[in-house]
PDB file of N, CA and C in Angstrom:
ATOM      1  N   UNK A   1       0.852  -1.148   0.000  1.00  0.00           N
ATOM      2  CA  UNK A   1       0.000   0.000   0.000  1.00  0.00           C
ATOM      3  C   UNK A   1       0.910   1.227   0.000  1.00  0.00           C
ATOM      4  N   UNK A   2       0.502   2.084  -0.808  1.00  0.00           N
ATOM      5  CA  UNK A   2       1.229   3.342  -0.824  1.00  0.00           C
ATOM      6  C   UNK A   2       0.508   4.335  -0.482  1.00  0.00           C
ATOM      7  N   UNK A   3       0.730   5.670   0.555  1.00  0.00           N
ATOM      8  CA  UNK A   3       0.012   6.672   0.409  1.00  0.00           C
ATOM      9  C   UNK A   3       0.995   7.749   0.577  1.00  0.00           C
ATOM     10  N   UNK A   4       0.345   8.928   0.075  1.00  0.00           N
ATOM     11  CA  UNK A   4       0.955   9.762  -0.584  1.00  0.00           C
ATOM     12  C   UNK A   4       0.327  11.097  -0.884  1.00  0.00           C
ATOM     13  N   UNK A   5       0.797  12.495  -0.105  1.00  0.00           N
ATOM     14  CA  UNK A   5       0.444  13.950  -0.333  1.00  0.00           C
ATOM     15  C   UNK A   5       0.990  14.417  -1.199  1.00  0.00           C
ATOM     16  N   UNK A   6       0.116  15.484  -1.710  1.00  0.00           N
ATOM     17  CA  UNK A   6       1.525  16.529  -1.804  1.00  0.00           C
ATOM     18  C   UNK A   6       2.125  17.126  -0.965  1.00  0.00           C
ATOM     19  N   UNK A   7       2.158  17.190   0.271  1.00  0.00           N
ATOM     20  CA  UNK A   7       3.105  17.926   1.349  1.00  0.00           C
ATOM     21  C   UNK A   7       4.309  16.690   1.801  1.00  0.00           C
ATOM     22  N   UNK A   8       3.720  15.413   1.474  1.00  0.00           N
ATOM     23  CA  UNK A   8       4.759  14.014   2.256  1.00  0.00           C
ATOM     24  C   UNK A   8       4.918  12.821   0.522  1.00  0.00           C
ATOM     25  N   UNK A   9       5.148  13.441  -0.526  1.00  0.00           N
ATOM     26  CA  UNK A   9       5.339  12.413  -1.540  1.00  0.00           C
ATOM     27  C   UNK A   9       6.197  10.839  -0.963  1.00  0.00           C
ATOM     28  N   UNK A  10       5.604   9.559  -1.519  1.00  0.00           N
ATOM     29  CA  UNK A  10       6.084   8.624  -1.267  1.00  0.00           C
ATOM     30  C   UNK A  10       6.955   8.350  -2.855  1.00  0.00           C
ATOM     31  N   UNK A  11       8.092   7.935  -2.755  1.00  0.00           N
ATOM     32  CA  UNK A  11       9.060   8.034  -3.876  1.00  0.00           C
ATOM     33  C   UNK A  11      10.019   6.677  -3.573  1.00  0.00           C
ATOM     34  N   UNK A  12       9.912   5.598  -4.475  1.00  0.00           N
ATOM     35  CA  UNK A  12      10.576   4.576  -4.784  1.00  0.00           C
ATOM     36  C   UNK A  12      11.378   4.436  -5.825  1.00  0.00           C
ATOM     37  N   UNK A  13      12.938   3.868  -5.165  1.00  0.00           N
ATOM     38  CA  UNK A  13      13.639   4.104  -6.703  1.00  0.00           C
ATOM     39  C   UNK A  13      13.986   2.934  -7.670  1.00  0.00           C
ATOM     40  N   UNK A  14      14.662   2.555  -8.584  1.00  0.00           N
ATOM     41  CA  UNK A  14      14.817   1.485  -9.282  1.00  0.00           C
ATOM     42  C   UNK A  14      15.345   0.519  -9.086  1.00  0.00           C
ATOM     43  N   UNK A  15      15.234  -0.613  -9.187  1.00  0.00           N
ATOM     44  CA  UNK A  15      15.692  -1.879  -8.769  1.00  0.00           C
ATOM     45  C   UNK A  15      15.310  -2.292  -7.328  1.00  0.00           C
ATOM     46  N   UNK A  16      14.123  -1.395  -6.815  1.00  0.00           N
ATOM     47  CA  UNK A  16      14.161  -2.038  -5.483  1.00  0.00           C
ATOM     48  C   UNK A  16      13.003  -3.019  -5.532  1.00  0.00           C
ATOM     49  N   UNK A  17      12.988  -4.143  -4.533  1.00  0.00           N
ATOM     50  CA  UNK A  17      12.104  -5.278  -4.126  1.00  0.00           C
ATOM     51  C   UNK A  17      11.271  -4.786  -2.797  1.00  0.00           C
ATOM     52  N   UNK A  18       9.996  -4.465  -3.280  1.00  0.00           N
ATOM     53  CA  UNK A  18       9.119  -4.105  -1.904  1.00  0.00           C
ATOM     54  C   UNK A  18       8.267  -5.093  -1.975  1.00  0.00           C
ATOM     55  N   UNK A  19       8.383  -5.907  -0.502  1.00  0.00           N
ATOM     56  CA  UNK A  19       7.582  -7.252  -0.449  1.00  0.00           C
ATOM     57  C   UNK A  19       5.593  -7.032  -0.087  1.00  0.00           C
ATOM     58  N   UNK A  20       5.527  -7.906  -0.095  1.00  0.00           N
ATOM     59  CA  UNK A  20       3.801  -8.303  -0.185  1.00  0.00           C
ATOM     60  C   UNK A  20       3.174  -7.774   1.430  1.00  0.00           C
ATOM     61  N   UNK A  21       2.259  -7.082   1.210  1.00  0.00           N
ATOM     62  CA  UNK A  21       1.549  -6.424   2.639  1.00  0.00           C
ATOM     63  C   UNK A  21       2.656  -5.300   2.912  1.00  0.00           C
ATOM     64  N   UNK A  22       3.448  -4.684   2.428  1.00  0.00           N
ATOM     65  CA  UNK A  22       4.280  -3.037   2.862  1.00  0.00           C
ATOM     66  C   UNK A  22       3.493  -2.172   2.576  1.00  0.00           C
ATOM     67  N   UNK A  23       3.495  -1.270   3.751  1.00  0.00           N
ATOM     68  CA  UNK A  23       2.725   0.116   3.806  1.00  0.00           C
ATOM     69  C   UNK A  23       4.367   0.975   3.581  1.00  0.00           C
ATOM     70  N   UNK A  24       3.920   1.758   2.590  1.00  0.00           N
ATOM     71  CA  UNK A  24       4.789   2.776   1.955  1.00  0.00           C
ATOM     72  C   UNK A  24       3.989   3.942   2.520  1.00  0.00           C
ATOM     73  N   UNK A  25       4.718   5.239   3.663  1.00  0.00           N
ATOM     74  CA  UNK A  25       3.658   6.083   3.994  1.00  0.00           C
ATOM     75  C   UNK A  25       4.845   7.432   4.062  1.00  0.00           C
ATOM     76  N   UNK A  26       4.267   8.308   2.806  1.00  0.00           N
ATOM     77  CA  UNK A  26       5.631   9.862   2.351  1.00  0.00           C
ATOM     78  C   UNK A  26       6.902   9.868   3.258  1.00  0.00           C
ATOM     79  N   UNK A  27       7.278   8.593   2.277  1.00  0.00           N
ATOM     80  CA  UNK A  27       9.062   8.204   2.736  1.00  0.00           C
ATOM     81  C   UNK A  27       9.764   8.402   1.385  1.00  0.00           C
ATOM     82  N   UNK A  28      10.737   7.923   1.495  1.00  0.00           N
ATOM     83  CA  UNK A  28      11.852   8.002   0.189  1.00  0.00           C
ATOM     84  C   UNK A  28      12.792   6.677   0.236  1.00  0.00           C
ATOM     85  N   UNK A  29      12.493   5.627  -0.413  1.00  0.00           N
ATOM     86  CA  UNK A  29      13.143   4.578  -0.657  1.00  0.00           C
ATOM     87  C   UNK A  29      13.683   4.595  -2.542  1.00  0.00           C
ATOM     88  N   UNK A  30      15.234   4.644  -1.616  1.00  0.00           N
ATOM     89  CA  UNK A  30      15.957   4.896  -2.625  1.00  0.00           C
ATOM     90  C   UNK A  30      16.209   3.409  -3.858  1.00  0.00           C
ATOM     91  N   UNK A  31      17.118   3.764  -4.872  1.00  0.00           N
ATOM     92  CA  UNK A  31      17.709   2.531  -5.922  1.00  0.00           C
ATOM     93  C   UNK A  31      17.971   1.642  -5.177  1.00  0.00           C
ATOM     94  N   UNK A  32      17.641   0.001  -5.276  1.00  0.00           N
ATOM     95  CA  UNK A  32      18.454  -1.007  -4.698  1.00  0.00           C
ATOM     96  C   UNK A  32      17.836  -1.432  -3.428  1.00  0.00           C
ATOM     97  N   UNK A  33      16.875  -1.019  -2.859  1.00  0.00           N
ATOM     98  CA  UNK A  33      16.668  -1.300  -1.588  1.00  0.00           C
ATOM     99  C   UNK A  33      15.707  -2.623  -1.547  1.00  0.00           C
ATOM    100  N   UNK A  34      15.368  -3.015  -0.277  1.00  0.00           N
ATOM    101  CA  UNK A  34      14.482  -4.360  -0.283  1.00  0.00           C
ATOM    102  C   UNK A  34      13.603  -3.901   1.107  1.00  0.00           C
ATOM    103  N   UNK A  35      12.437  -3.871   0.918  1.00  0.00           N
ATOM    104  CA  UNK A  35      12.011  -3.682   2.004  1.00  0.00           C
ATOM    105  C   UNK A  35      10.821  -5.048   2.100  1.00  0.00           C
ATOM    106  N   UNK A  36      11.080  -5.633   3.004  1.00  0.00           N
ATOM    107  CA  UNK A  36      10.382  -7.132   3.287  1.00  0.00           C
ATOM    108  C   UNK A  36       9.279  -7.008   3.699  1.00  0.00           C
ATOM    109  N   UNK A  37       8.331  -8.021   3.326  1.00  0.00           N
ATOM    110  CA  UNK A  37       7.024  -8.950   3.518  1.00  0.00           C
ATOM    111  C   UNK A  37       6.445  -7.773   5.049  1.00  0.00           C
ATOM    112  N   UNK A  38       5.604  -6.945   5.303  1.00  0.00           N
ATOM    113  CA  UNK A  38       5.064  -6.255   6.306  1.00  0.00           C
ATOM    114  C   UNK A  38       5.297  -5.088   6.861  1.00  0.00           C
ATOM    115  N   UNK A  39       6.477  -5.141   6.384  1.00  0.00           N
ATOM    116  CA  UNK A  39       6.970  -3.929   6.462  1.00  0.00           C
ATOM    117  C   UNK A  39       6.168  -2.235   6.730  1.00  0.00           C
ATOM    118  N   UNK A  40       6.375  -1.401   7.938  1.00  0.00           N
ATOM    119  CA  UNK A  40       5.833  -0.389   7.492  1.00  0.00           C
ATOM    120  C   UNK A  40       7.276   0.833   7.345  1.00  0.00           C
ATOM    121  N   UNK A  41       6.883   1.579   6.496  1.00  0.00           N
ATOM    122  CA  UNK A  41       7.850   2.801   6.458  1.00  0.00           C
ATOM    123  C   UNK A  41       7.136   4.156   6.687  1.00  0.00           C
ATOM    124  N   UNK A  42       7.125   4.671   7.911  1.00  0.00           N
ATOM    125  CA  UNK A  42       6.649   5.939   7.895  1.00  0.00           C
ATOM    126  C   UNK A  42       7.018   6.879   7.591  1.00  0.00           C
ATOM    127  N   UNK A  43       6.329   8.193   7.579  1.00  0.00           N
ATOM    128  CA  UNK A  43       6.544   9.864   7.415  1.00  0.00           C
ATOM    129  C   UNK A  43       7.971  10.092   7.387  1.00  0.00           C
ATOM    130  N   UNK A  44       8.705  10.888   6.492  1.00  0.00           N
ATOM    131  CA  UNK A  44      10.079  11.363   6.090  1.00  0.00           C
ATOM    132  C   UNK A  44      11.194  10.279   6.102  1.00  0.00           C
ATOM    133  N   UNK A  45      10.889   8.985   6.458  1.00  0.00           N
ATOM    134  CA  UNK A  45      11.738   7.986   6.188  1.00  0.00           C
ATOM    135  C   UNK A  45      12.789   8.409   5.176  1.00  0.00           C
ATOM    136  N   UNK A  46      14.025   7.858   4.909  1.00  0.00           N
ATOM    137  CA  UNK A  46      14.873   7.565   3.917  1.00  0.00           C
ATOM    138  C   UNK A  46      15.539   6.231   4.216  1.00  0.00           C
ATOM    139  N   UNK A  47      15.512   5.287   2.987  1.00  0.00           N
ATOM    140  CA  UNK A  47      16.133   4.574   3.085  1.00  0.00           C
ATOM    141  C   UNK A  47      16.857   4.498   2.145  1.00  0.00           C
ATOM    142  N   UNK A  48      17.987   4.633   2.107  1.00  0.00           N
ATOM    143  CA  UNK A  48      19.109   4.397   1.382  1.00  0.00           C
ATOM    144  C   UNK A  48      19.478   3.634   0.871  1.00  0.00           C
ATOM    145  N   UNK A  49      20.353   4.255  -0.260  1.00  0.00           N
ATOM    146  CA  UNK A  49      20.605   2.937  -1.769  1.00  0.00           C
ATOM    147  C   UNK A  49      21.019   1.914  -0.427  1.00  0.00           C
ATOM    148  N   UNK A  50      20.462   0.754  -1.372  1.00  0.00           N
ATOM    149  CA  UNK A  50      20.475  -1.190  -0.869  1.00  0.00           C
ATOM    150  C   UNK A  50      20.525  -1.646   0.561  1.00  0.00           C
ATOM    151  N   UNK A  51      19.947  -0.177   1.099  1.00  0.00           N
ATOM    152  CA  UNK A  51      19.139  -0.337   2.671  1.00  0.00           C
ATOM    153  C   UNK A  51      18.173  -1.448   2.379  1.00  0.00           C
ATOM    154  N   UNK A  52      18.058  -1.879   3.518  1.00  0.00           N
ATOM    155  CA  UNK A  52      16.960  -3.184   3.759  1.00  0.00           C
ATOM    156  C   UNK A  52      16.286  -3.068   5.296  1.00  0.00           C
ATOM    157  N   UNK A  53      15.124  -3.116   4.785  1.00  0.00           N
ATOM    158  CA  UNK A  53      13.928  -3.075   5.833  1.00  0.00           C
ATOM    159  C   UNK A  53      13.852  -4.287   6.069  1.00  0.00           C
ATOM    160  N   UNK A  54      13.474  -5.002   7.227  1.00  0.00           N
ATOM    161  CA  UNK A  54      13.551  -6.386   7.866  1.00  0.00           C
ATOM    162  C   UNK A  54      11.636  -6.858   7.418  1.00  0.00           C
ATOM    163  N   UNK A  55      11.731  -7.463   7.540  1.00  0.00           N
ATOM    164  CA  UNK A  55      10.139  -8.302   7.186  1.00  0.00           C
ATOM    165  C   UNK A  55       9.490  -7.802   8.521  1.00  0.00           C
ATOM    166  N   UNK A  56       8.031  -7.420   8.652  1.00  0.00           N
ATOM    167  CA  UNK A  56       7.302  -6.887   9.798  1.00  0.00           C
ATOM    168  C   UNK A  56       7.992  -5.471  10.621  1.00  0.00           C
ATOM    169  N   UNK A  57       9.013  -5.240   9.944  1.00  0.00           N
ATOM    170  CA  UNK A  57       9.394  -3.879  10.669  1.00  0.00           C
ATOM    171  C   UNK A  57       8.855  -3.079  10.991  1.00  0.00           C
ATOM    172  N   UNK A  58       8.963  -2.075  12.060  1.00  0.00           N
ATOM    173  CA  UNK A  58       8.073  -0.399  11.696  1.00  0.00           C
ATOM    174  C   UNK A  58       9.309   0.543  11.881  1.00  0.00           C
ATOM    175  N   UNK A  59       9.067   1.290  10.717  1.00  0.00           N
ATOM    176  CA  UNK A  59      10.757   1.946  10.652  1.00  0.00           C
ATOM    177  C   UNK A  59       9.709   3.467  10.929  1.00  0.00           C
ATOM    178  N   UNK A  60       9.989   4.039  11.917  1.00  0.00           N
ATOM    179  CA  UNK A  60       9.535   5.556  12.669  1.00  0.00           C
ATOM    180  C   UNK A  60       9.548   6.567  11.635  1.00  0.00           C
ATOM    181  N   UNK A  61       8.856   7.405  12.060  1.00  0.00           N
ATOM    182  CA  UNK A  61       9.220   9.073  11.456  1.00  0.00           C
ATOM    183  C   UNK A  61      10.204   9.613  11.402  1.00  0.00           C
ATOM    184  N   UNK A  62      10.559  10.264   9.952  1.00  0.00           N
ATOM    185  CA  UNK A  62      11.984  10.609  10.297  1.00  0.00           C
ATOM    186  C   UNK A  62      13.521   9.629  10.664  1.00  0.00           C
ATOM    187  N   UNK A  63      13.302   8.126  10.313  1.00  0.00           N
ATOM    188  CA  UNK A  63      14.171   7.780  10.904  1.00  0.00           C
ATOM    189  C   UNK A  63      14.995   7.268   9.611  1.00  0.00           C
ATOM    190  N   UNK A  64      16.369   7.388   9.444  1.00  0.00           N
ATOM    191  CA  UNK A  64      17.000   7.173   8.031  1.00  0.00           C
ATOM    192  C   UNK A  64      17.935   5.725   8.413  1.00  0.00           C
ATOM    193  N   UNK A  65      18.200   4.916   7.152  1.00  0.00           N
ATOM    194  CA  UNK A  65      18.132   3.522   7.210  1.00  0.00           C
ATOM    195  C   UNK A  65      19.433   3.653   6.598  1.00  0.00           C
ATOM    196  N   UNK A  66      20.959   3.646   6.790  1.00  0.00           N
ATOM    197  CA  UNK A  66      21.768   3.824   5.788  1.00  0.00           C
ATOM    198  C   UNK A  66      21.895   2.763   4.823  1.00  0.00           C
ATOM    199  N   UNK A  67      22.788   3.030   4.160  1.00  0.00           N
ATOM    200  CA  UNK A  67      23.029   2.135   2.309  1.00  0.00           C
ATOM    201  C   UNK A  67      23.779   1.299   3.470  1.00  0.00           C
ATOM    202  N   UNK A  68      23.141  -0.119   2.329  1.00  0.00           N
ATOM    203  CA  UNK A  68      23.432  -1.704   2.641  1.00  0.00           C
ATOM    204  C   UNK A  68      23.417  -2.163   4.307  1.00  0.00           C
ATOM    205  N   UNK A  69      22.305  -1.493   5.061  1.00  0.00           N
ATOM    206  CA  UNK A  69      22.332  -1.859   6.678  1.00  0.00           C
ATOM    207  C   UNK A  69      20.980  -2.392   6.493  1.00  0.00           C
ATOM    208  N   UNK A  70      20.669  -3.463   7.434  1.00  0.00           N
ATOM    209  CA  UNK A  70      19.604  -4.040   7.729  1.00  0.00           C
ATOM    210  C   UNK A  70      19.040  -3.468   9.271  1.00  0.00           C
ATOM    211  N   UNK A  71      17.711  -3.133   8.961  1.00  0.00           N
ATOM    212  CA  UNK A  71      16.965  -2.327   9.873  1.00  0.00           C
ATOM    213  C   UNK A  71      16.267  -3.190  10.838  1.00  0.00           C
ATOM    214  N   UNK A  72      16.354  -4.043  10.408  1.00  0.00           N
ATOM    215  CA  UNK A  72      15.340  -4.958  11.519  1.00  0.00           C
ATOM    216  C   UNK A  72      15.945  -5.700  12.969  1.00  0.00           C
ATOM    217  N   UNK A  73      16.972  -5.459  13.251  1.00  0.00           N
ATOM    218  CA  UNK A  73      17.306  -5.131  14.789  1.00  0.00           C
ATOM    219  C   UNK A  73      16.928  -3.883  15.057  1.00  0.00           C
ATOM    220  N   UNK A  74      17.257  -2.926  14.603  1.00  0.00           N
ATOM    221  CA  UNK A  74      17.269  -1.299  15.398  1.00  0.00           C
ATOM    222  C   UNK A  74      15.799  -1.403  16.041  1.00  0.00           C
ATOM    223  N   UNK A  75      14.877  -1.914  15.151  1.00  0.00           N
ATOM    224  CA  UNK A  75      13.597  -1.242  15.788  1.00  0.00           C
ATOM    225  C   UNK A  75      12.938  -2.459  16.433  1.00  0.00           C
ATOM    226  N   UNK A  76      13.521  -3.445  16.260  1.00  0.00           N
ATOM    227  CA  UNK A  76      12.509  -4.579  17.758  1.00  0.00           C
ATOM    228  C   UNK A  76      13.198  -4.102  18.793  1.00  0.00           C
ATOM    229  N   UNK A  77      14.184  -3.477  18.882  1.00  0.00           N
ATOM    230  CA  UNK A  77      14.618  -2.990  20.222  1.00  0.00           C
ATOM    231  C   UNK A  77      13.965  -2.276  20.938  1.00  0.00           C
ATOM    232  N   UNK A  78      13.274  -1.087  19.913  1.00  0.00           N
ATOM    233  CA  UNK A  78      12.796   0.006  20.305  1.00  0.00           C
ATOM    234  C   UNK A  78      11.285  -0.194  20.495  1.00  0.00           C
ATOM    235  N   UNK A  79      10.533  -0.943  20.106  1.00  0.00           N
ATOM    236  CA  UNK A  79       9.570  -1.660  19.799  1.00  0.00           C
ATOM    237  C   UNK A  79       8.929  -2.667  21.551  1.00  0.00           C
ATOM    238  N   UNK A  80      10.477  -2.748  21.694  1.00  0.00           N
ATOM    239  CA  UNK A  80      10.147  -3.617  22.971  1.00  0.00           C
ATOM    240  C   UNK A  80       9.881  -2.892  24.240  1.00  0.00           C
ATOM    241  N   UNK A  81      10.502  -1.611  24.113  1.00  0.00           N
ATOM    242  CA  UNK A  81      10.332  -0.713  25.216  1.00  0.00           C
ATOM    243  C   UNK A  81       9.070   0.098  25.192  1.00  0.00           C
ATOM    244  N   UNK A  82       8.631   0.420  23.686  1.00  0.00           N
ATOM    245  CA  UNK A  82       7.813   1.617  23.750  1.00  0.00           C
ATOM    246  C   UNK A  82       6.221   1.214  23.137  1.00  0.00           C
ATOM    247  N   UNK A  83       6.082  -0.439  23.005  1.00  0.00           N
ATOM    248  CA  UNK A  83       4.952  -1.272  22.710  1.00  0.00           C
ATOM    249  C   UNK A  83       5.112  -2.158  23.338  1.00  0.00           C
ATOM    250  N   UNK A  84       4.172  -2.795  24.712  1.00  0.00           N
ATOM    251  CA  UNK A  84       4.849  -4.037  25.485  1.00  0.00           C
ATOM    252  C   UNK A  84       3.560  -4.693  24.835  1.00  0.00           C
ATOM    253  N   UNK A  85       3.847  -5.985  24.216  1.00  0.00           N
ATOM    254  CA  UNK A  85       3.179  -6.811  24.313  1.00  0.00           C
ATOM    255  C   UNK A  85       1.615  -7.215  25.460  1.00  0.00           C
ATOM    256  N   UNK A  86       0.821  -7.616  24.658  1.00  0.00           N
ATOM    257  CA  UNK A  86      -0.373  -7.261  25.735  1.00  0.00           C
ATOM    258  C   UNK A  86       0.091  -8.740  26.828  1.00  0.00           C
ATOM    259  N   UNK A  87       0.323  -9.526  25.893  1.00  0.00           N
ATOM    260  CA  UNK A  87       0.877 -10.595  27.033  1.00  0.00           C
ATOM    261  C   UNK A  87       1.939 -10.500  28.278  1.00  0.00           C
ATOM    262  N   UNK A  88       2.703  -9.468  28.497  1.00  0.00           N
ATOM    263  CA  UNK A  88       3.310  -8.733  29.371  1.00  0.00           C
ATOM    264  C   UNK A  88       2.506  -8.467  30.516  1.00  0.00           C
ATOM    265  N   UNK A  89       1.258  -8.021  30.485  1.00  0.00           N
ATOM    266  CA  UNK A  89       0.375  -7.769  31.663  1.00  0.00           C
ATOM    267  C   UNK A  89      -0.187  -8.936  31.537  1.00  0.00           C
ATOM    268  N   UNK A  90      -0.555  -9.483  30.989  1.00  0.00           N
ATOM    269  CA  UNK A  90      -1.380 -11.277  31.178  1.00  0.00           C
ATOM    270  C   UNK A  90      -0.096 -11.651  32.130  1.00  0.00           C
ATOM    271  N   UNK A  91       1.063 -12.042  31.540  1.00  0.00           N
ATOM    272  CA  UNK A  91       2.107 -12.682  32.427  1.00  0.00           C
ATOM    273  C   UNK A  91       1.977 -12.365  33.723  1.00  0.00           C
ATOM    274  N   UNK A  92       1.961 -11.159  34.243  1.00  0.00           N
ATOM    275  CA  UNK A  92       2.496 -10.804  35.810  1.00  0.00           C
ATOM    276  C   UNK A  92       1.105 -10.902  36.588  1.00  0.00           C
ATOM    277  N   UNK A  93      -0.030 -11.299  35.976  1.00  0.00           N
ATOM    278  CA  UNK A  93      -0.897 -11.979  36.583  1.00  0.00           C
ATOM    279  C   UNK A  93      -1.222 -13.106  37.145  1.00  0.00           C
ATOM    280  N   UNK A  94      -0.335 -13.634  36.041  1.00  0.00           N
ATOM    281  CA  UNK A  94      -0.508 -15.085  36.173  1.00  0.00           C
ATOM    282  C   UNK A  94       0.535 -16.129  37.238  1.00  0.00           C
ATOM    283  N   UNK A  95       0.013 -16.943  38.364  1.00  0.00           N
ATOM    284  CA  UNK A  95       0.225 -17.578  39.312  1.00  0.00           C
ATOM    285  C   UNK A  95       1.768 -18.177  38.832  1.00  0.00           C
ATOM    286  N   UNK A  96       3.056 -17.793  39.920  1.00  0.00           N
ATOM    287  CA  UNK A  96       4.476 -18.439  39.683  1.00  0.00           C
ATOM    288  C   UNK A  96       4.013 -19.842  40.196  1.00  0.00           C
ATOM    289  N   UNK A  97       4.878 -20.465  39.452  1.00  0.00           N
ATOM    290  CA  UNK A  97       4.775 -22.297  39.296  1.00  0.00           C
ATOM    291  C   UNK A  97       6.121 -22.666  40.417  1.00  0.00           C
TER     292      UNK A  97
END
């Protein structure tokens, strides 16, 4: 899915592989890149020539992906702190064995 203003254009460049279910949202994915199977790319993104987005990623606002780095550590990190799993509060309910 792509969406796209005129104030936030979404712009893809040549040779890149954007996988099945990616939300493209007024980023800039440059020549060469791969952005995997779920992927979301938000607002002012850049990803850089033969940057790679990890499969299910959410790559933030504003956040730039350099040429030939894989993104999909940076943001389960960040992901883990600032989205806890709903099973996180199920857990600390639940009776120690």
């Amino acid at each position: 899915m792509i969406h796209t203003t005129p104030e936030s254009p979404t712009q893809v460049g040549n040779d890149c592989t954007i996988g099945h279910q990616v939300h493209l949202e007024g980023c800039l994915v440059e020549d060469g890149c791969l952005v995997g199977n779920g992927a979301i790319v938000l607002h002012r993104v850049i990803v850089r020539s033969g940057g790679m987005v990890g499969a299910n990623a959410v790559v933030l606002d504003g956040t730039e992906v350099p040429s030939f780095e894989d993104f999909r550590e940076v943001i389960s990190s960040c992901l883990l702190y600032t989205s806890p799993s709903p099973r996180d509060s199920c857990a600390s309910r639940m009776p120690s064995s």
